[in-house]
Coordinates of N, CA and C in Angstrom, one line a residue:
M1 N 15.6 -3.4 -18.3 CA 15.0 -2.8 -17.1 C 16.1 -2.6 -16.0
D2 N 16.2 -1.5 -15.5 CA 17.1 -1.2 -14.4 C 16.7 -2.0 -13.1
F3 N 17.6 -2.5 -12.3 CA 17.3 -3.1 -11.1 C 18.5 -2.9 -10.1
T4 N 18.3 -3.1 -8.9 CA 19.4 -3.0 -7.9 C 19.5 -4.3 -7.2
V5 N 20.7 -4.5 -6.6 CA 21.0 -5.7 -5.8 C 21.2 -5.2 -4.4
I6 N 20.5 -5.9 -3.5 CA 20.5 -5.5 -2.1 C 20.9 -6.7 -1.2
Q7 N 21.3 -6.5 0.0 CA 21.6 -7.6 0.9 C 20.7 -7.5 2.1
G8 N 20.2 -8.6 2.5 CA 19.3 -8.6 3.7 C 18.3 -9.8 3.7
D9 N 17.3 -9.6 4.6 CA 16.3 -10.6 4.8 C 15.1 -10.2 4.0
I10 N 14.6 -11.0 3.0 CA 13.5 -10.6 2.2 C 12.3 -10.3 3.0
A11 N 12.1 -11.0 4.1 CA 10.9 -10.8 5.0 C 10.9 -9.5 5.6
A12 N 12.0 -8.7 5.7 CA 12.0 -7.4 6.3 C 11.9 -6.3 5.2
E13 N 11.8 -6.7 4.0 CA 11.7 -5.7 2.9 C 10.3 -5.1 2.7
S14 N 10.2 -3.9 2.2 CA 8.9 -3.3 1.9 C 8.8 -3.1 0.4
A15 N 7.8 -3.7 -0.2 CA 7.5 -3.6 -1.6 C 6.1 -3.9 -1.9
D16 N 5.6 -3.7 -3.1 CA 4.2 -4.1 -3.5 C 4.1 -5.6 -3.5
A17 N 5.2 -6.3 -3.9 CA 5.2 -7.8 -4.0 C 6.6 -8.3 -3.6
L18 N 6.6 -9.4 -2.9 CA 7.8 -10.1 -2.6 C 7.7 -11.5 -3.3
V19 N 8.9 -12.0 -3.8 CA 8.9 -13.3 -4.5 C 9.4 -14.3 -3.6
N20 N 8.7 -15.4 -3.5 CA 9.1 -16.6 -2.8 C 9.8 -17.6 -3.7
A21 N 10.9 -18.1 -3.4 CA 11.6 -19.1 -4.1 C 10.9 -20.5 -3.8
A22 N 10.0 -20.9 -4.6 CA 9.1 -22.0 -4.3 C 9.4 -23.2 -5.1
G23 N 8.9 -24.3 -4.6 CA 8.9 -25.5 -5.4 C 7.5 -25.7 -6.0
T24 N 7.3 -26.7 -6.8 CA 6.1 -26.9 -7.6 C 4.9 -27.2 -6.6
S25 N 5.1 -27.7 -5.5 CA 4.0 -28.0 -4.5 C 3.5 -26.7 -3.8
L26 N 4.4 -25.7 -3.9 CA 4.1 -24.4 -3.2 C 4.2 -24.5 -1.7
R27 N 4.6 -25.7 -1.1 CA 4.7 -25.8 0.3 C 5.9 -25.0 0.7
M28 N 5.7 -24.2 1.8 CA 6.7 -23.2 2.2 C 7.6 -23.9 3.3
G29 N 8.8 -24.3 3.0 CA 9.6 -25.0 3.9 C 10.7 -24.0 4.5
S30 N 11.9 -24.2 4.1 CA 13.0 -23.4 4.7 C 13.5 -22.3 3.7
G31 N 14.6 -21.7 4.1 CA 15.2 -20.7 3.2 C 14.3 -19.5 3.1
V32 N 14.2 -19.0 1.9 CA 13.4 -17.8 1.6 C 11.9 -18.1 2.0
A33 N 11.4 -19.3 1.6 CA 10.1 -19.6 2.0 C 9.8 -19.6 3.5
G34 N 10.8 -20.1 4.2 CA 10.6 -20.2 5.7 C 10.6 -18.8 6.3
A35 N 11.5 -17.9 5.7 CA 11.6 -16.5 6.2 C 10.3 -15.8 5.9
L36 N 9.7 -16.0 4.7 CA 8.5 -15.3 4.4 C 7.3 -15.9 5.2
R37 N 7.3 -17.2 5.4 CA 6.2 -17.8 6.2 C 6.2 -17.3 7.6
R38 N 7.4 -17.2 8.2 CA 7.5 -16.7 9.6 C 7.1 -15.2 9.7
G39 N 7.6 -14.5 8.7 CA 7.3 -13.0 8.7 C 5.8 -12.7 8.4
A40 N 5.2 -13.6 7.6 CA 3.7 -13.3 7.3 C 2.8 -13.5 8.5
N41 N 3.2 -14.4 9.4 CA 2.5 -14.6 10.7 C 1.0 -14.8 10.4
G42 N 0.7 -15.7 9.4 CA -0.7 -16.0 9.0 C -0.7 -17.3 8.2
P43 N -1.8 -17.6 7.7 CA -1.9 -18.9 7.0 C -1.4 -18.9 5.5
I44 N -0.3 -18.2 5.3 CA 0.3 -18.1 4.0 C 0.6 -19.4 3.4
N45 N 1.2 -20.3 4.2 CA 1.6 -21.7 3.7 C 0.3 -22.4 3.2
E46 N -0.7 -22.4 4.0 CA -2.0 -23.0 3.6 C -2.6 -22.4 2.3
E47 N -2.6 -21.1 2.2 CA -3.1 -20.4 1.0 C -2.2 -20.8 -0.2
A48 N -0.9 -20.8 0.0 CA -0.1 -21.1 -1.1 C -0.3 -22.5 -1.6
M49 N -0.4 -23.5 -0.7 CA -0.6 -24.9 -1.1 C -2.0 -25.1 -1.7
E50 N -3.0 -24.3 -1.4 CA -4.3 -24.4 -2.0 C -4.2 -24.0 -3.5
N51 N -3.2 -23.3 -3.9 CA -2.9 -22.9 -5.3 C -2.1 -23.9 -6.1
G52 N -1.6 -24.9 -5.4 CA -0.7 -25.8 -6.0 C -1.3 -27.2 -6.1
P53 N -0.5 -28.1 -6.7 CA 0.8 -27.9 -7.3 C 0.7 -27.1 -8.6
V54 N 1.8 -26.5 -9.0 CA 1.9 -25.7 -10.3 C 3.0 -26.3 -11.1
D55 N 3.0 -26.0 -12.4 CA 4.0 -26.4 -13.3 C 5.3 -25.8 -13.0
L56 N 6.4 -26.4 -13.3 CA 7.7 -25.9 -13.1 C 7.9 -24.6 -13.9
G57 N 8.3 -23.5 -13.2 CA 8.4 -22.2 -13.8 C 7.2 -21.3 -13.7
A58 N 6.1 -21.9 -13.2 CA 4.9 -21.1 -13.0 C 4.9 -20.4 -11.7
V59 N 3.9 -19.5 -11.5 CA 3.8 -18.7 -10.3 C 2.4 -18.7 -9.8
A60 N 2.2 -18.5 -8.5 CA 0.9 -18.3 -7.8 C 1.0 -17.1 -6.9
V61 N -0.1 -16.5 -6.5 CA -0.1 -15.3 -5.7 C -0.9 -15.6 -4.4
T62 N -0.3 -15.1 -3.3 CA -1.1 -15.1 -2.1 C -1.1 -13.7 -1.4
D63 N -1.8 -13.5 -0.4 CA -1.8 -12.4 0.4 C -0.4 -12.4 1.1
A64 N 0.1 -11.2 1.5 CA 1.3 -11.1 2.2 C 1.2 -11.1 3.8
Y65 N -0.1 -11.0 4.2 CA -0.4 -11.0 5.7 C 0.4 -9.9 6.4
D66 N 1.3 -10.3 7.3 CA 2.0 -9.2 8.1 C 3.3 -8.8 7.5
L67 N 3.6 -9.3 6.3 CA 4.8 -8.8 5.6 C 4.5 -7.4 5.1
D68 N 5.5 -6.5 4.9 CA 5.2 -5.2 4.4 C 5.1 -5.2 2.9
A69 N 4.1 -5.8 2.4 CA 3.8 -6.0 1.0 C 2.3 -6.3 0.8
E70 N 1.9 -6.1 -0.4 CA 0.5 -6.5 -0.7 C 0.4 -8.0 -1.1
Y71 N 1.4 -8.5 -1.8 CA 1.4 -9.8 -2.4 C 2.7 -10.6 -2.1
V72 N 2.5 -11.9 -2.1 CA 3.7 -12.8 -2.3 C 3.5 -13.6 -3.5
I73 N 4.4 -13.5 -4.4 CA 4.4 -14.2 -5.7 C 5.3 -15.5 -5.5
H74 N 4.7 -16.6 -5.5 CA 5.4 -17.9 -5.3 C 5.9 -18.4 -6.6
A75 N 7.2 -18.4 -6.9 CA 7.7 -18.7 -8.2 C 8.4 -20.1 -8.1
A76 N 7.8 -21.1 -8.8 CA 8.2 -22.5 -8.7 C 9.4 -22.7 -9.6
A77 N 10.6 -22.4 -9.1 CA 11.8 -22.6 -9.9 C 12.4 -24.0 -9.7
M78 N 11.9 -24.8 -8.7 CA 12.4 -26.1 -8.4 C 11.3 -27.1 -8.3
P79 N 11.5 -28.3 -8.8 CA 10.4 -29.3 -8.7 C 10.4 -30.0 -7.3
H80 N 9.2 -30.4 -6.9 CA 9.1 -31.2 -5.7 C 8.9 -32.6 -6.1
Y81 N 9.7 -33.0 -7.1 CA 9.8 -34.4 -7.5 C 11.1 -34.7 -8.1
G82 N 11.4 -35.9 -8.5 CA 12.8 -36.2 -9.1 C 13.9 -35.8 -8.2
D83 N 14.9 -35.1 -8.7 CA 16.1 -34.7 -7.9 C 15.9 -33.4 -7.2
G84 N 14.7 -32.7 -7.4 CA 14.4 -31.5 -6.8 C 15.3 -30.3 -7.1
R85 N 16.0 -30.4 -8.2 CA 17.0 -29.4 -8.6 C 16.4 -28.4 -9.7
A86 N 16.7 -27.2 -9.5 CA 16.3 -26.2 -10.5 C 17.1 -26.4 -11.8
T87 N 16.6 -25.9 -12.9 CA 17.3 -25.9 -14.2 C 17.4 -24.5 -14.7
E88 N 18.2 -24.3 -15.8 CA 18.3 -23.0 -16.4 C 16.9 -22.6 -16.9
E89 N 16.2 -23.5 -17.5 CA 14.9 -23.1 -18.0 C 13.9 -22.8 -16.9
S90 N 13.9 -23.5 -15.8 CA 13.0 -23.3 -14.7 C 13.3 -21.9 -14.0
I91 N 14.5 -21.6 -13.9 CA 14.9 -20.3 -13.3 C 14.5 -19.1 -14.2
R92 N 14.8 -19.3 -15.5 CA 14.4 -18.2 -16.5 C 12.9 -18.0 -16.5
D93 N 12.1 -19.2 -16.6 CA 10.7 -19.1 -16.6 C 10.1 -18.5 -15.3
A94 N 10.6 -19.0 -14.2 CA 10.0 -18.5 -12.9 C 10.3 -17.0 -12.7
T95 N 11.5 -16.5 -13.2 CA 11.8 -15.1 -13.1 C 10.9 -14.3 -14.0
R96 N 10.8 -14.7 -15.2 CA 10.0 -14.0 -16.2 C 8.5 -13.9 -15.8
N97 N 8.0 -15.1 -15.3 CA 6.6 -15.2 -14.9 C 6.4 -14.3 -13.6
S98 N 7.4 -14.2 -12.7 CA 7.2 -13.4 -11.5 C 7.1 -11.9 -11.9
L99 N 7.9 -11.5 -12.8 CA 7.9 -10.1 -13.3 C 6.6 -9.8 -14.0
A100 N 6.1 -10.7 -14.8 CA 4.9 -10.5 -15.6 C 3.7 -10.5 -14.6
K101 N 3.7 -11.3 -13.6 CA 2.6 -11.4 -12.6 C 2.6 -10.1 -11.8
A102 N 3.7 -9.6 -11.4 CA 3.8 -8.3 -10.7 C 3.2 -7.2 -11.5
D103 N 3.5 -7.1 -12.8 CA 2.9 -6.2 -13.7 C 1.4 -6.3 -13.8
E104 N 1.0 -7.6 -14.0 CA -0.4 -7.9 -14.1 C -1.2 -7.4 -12.8
L105 N -0.5 -7.5 -11.7 CA -1.2 -7.0 -10.4 C -1.0 -5.5 -10.2
G106 N -0.4 -4.8 -11.1 CA -0.2 -3.4 -11.0 C 0.9 -2.9 -10.0
C107 N 1.8 -3.8 -9.7 CA 2.9 -3.5 -8.8 C 3.9 -2.5 -9.4
E108 N 4.4 -1.6 -8.6 CA 5.5 -0.8 -9.0 C 6.8 -1.3 -8.4
S109 N 6.8 -2.0 -7.3 CA 8.0 -2.4 -6.6 C 7.9 -3.9 -6.4
L110 N 9.1 -4.6 -6.5 CA 9.2 -6.0 -6.4 C 10.6 -6.4 -5.8
V111 N 10.6 -7.3 -4.8 CA 11.8 -7.8 -4.3 C 11.9 -9.3 -4.5
M112 N 13.0 -9.8 -5.1 CA 13.0 -11.2 -5.4 C 14.4 -11.7 -5.1
P113 N 14.5 -13.0 -4.7 CA 15.8 -13.6 -4.5 C 16.3 -14.2 -5.9
V114 N 17.5 -14.7 -5.9 CA 18.0 -15.4 -7.0 C 17.4 -16.8 -7.0
L115 N 16.4 -17.0 -7.8 CA 15.6 -18.2 -7.7 C 16.4 -19.5 -8.1
G116 N 16.1 -20.6 -7.4 CA 16.7 -21.9 -7.7 C 18.0 -22.1 -7.2
T117 N 18.6 -21.2 -6.4 CA 20.0 -21.4 -6.0 C 20.1 -21.8 -4.5
G118 N 19.1 -21.8 -3.8 CA 19.2 -22.2 -2.4 C 19.1 -23.7 -2.2
S119 N 18.0 -24.2 -1.7 CA 17.8 -25.6 -1.5 C 17.7 -26.4 -2.9
A120 N 17.4 -25.6 -3.9 CA 17.3 -26.3 -5.3 C 18.7 -26.5 -5.9
A121 N 19.8 -26.1 -5.2 CA 21.2 -26.4 -5.5 C 21.7 -26.0 -6.8
F122 N 21.1 -25.0 -7.4 CA 21.7 -24.4 -8.7 C 22.8 -23.5 -8.3
D123 N 23.9 -23.4 -9.1 CA 25.1 -22.6 -8.8 C 24.6 -21.1 -8.7
L124 N 25.0 -20.4 -7.6 CA 24.6 -19.1 -7.4 C 25.0 -18.1 -8.5
E125 N 26.3 -18.2 -8.9 CA 26.8 -17.2 -9.9 C 26.0 -17.4 -11.2
Y126 N 25.9 -18.6 -11.6 CA 25.2 -18.9 -12.9 C 23.7 -18.6 -12.8
G127 N 23.1 -18.9 -11.6 CA 21.7 -18.6 -11.4 C 21.5 -17.1 -11.4
A128 N 22.4 -16.3 -10.8 CA 22.3 -14.9 -10.7 C 22.4 -14.3 -12.2
Q129 N 23.2 -14.9 -13.0 CA 23.4 -14.5 -14.4 C 22.0 -14.6 -15.1
L130 N 21.4 -15.8 -14.9 CA 20.1 -16.1 -15.6 C 19.0 -15.1 -15.1
V131 N 18.9 -14.9 -13.8 CA 17.9 -14.0 -13.2 C 18.2 -12.5 -13.7
C132 N 19.5 -12.1 -13.6 CA 19.8 -10.7 -14.0 C 19.5 -10.5 -15.5
E133 N 19.8 -11.5 -16.3 CA 19.5 -11.4 -17.8 C 18.0 -11.2 -18.0
E134 N 17.2 -12.0 -17.3 CA 15.7 -12.0 -17.5 C 15.2 -10.6 -17.0
I135 N 15.7 -10.1 -15.9 CA 15.2 -8.8 -15.4 C 15.6 -7.7 -16.4
D136 N 16.9 -7.8 -16.8 CA 17.4 -6.8 -17.7 C 16.6 -6.7 -19.1
R137 N 16.2 -7.8 -19.6 CA 15.5 -7.8 -20.9 C 14.0 -7.6 -20.7
Y138 N 13.5 -7.6 -19.5 CA 12.0 -7.5 -19.3 C 11.6 -6.1 -19.6
E139 N 10.5 -5.9 -20.2 CA 9.9 -4.6 -20.5 C 8.7 -4.4 -19.6
P140 N 8.8 -3.6 -18.6 CA 7.8 -3.5 -17.6 C 6.6 -2.6 -18.1
E141 N 5.5 -2.9 -17.5 CA 4.3 -2.0 -17.7 C 4.2 -1.1 -16.5
T142 N 4.2 -1.6 -15.3 CA 4.0 -0.8 -14.1 C 5.2 -0.9 -13.1
L143 N 6.0 -1.9 -13.3 CA 7.2 -2.1 -12.4 C 8.2 -1.0 -12.7
S144 N 8.7 -0.4 -11.6 CA 9.8 0.6 -11.8 C 10.9 0.4 -10.7
D145 N 10.7 -0.4 -9.7 CA 11.6 -0.6 -8.7 C 11.7 -2.2 -8.4
V146 N 12.7 -2.8 -9.1 CA 13.0 -4.2 -8.9 C 14.3 -4.3 -8.1
R147 N 14.2 -5.1 -7.0 CA 15.4 -5.3 -6.2 C 15.7 -6.8 -6.1
L148 N 16.9 -7.2 -6.4 CA 17.3 -8.6 -6.3 C 18.1 -8.7 -5.0
I149 N 17.6 -9.6 -4.2 CA 18.1 -9.7 -2.8 C 18.9 -10.9 -2.6
A150 N 20.0 -10.8 -1.8 CA 20.8 -11.9 -1.3 C 20.9 -11.8 0.2
Y151 N 20.8 -12.9 0.9 CA 20.8 -12.9 2.3 C 22.2 -12.6 2.9
S152 N 23.2 -13.3 2.5 CA 24.5 -13.1 3.2 C 25.4 -12.1 2.4
Q153 N 26.3 -11.5 3.1 CA 27.2 -10.6 2.4 C 28.0 -11.2 1.3
T154 N 28.4 -12.4 1.5 CA 29.2 -13.2 0.4 C 28.3 -13.4 -0.8
D155 N 27.1 -13.8 -0.6 CA 26.2 -14.0 -1.7 C 25.8 -12.6 -2.4
Y156 N 25.7 -11.6 -1.6 CA 25.4 -10.3 -2.2 C 26.6 -9.9 -3.1
E157 N 27.8 -10.1 -2.6 CA 29.0 -9.7 -3.4 C 29.0 -10.5 -4.8
T158 N 28.6 -11.8 -4.7 CA 28.6 -12.6 -5.9 C 27.5 -12.1 -6.9
V159 N 26.3 -11.8 -6.4 CA 25.2 -11.4 -7.2 C 25.5 -10.0 -7.8
Q160 N 26.1 -9.1 -6.9 CA 26.4 -7.7 -7.4 C 27.4 -7.8 -8.5
A161 N 28.4 -8.6 -8.4 CA 29.4 -8.7 -9.4 C 28.8 -9.2 -10.7
V162 N 27.9 -10.2 -10.7 CA 27.2 -10.6 -11.9 C 26.3 -9.5 -12.5
A163 N 25.6 -8.8 -11.6 CA 24.7 -7.7 -12.1 C 25.6 -6.6 -12.8
D164 N 26.7 -6.4 -12.3 CA 27.6 -5.4 -12.9 C 28.0 -5.7 -14.3
R165 N 28.1 -7.0 -14.6 CA 28.5 -7.5 -15.9 C 27.3 -7.6 -16.9
V166 N 26.1 -7.6 -16.4 CA 24.9 -7.8 -17.3 C 24.5 -6.5 -17.9

């Protein structure tokens, strides 16, 4: 599946669905989750937590409230137990499940971060490789516009370089 890499704030993006880099509790703390929580300007954290906890790699869906999207897909790439670190398996599962959930919801556009690489402490370059590989091999039903987003220019350059190799 074709996808693009963009740089910016996920909470400022417009798409049918935005993906939150979540933990298994679905509590929206800092990083991507914090940006989405602030941008939603509604009880998105409470709604997310009502759907949790979820298994590692699983997803849950909430309303997007004031974000320019219909849905937020909360992808649990990191555990809220143990060392709190994402794994190769959890990143692959959360990515694949996010894409499948977006298709199930009939979404045409999706914006997602490189799951598991922020507060979950997984290496950005390797995490980007895992996410890019999962997006590349995914066979969409309704999705036609998938954007992988990085917040900083440096992270964007790293993710774009990985995407160019996949």
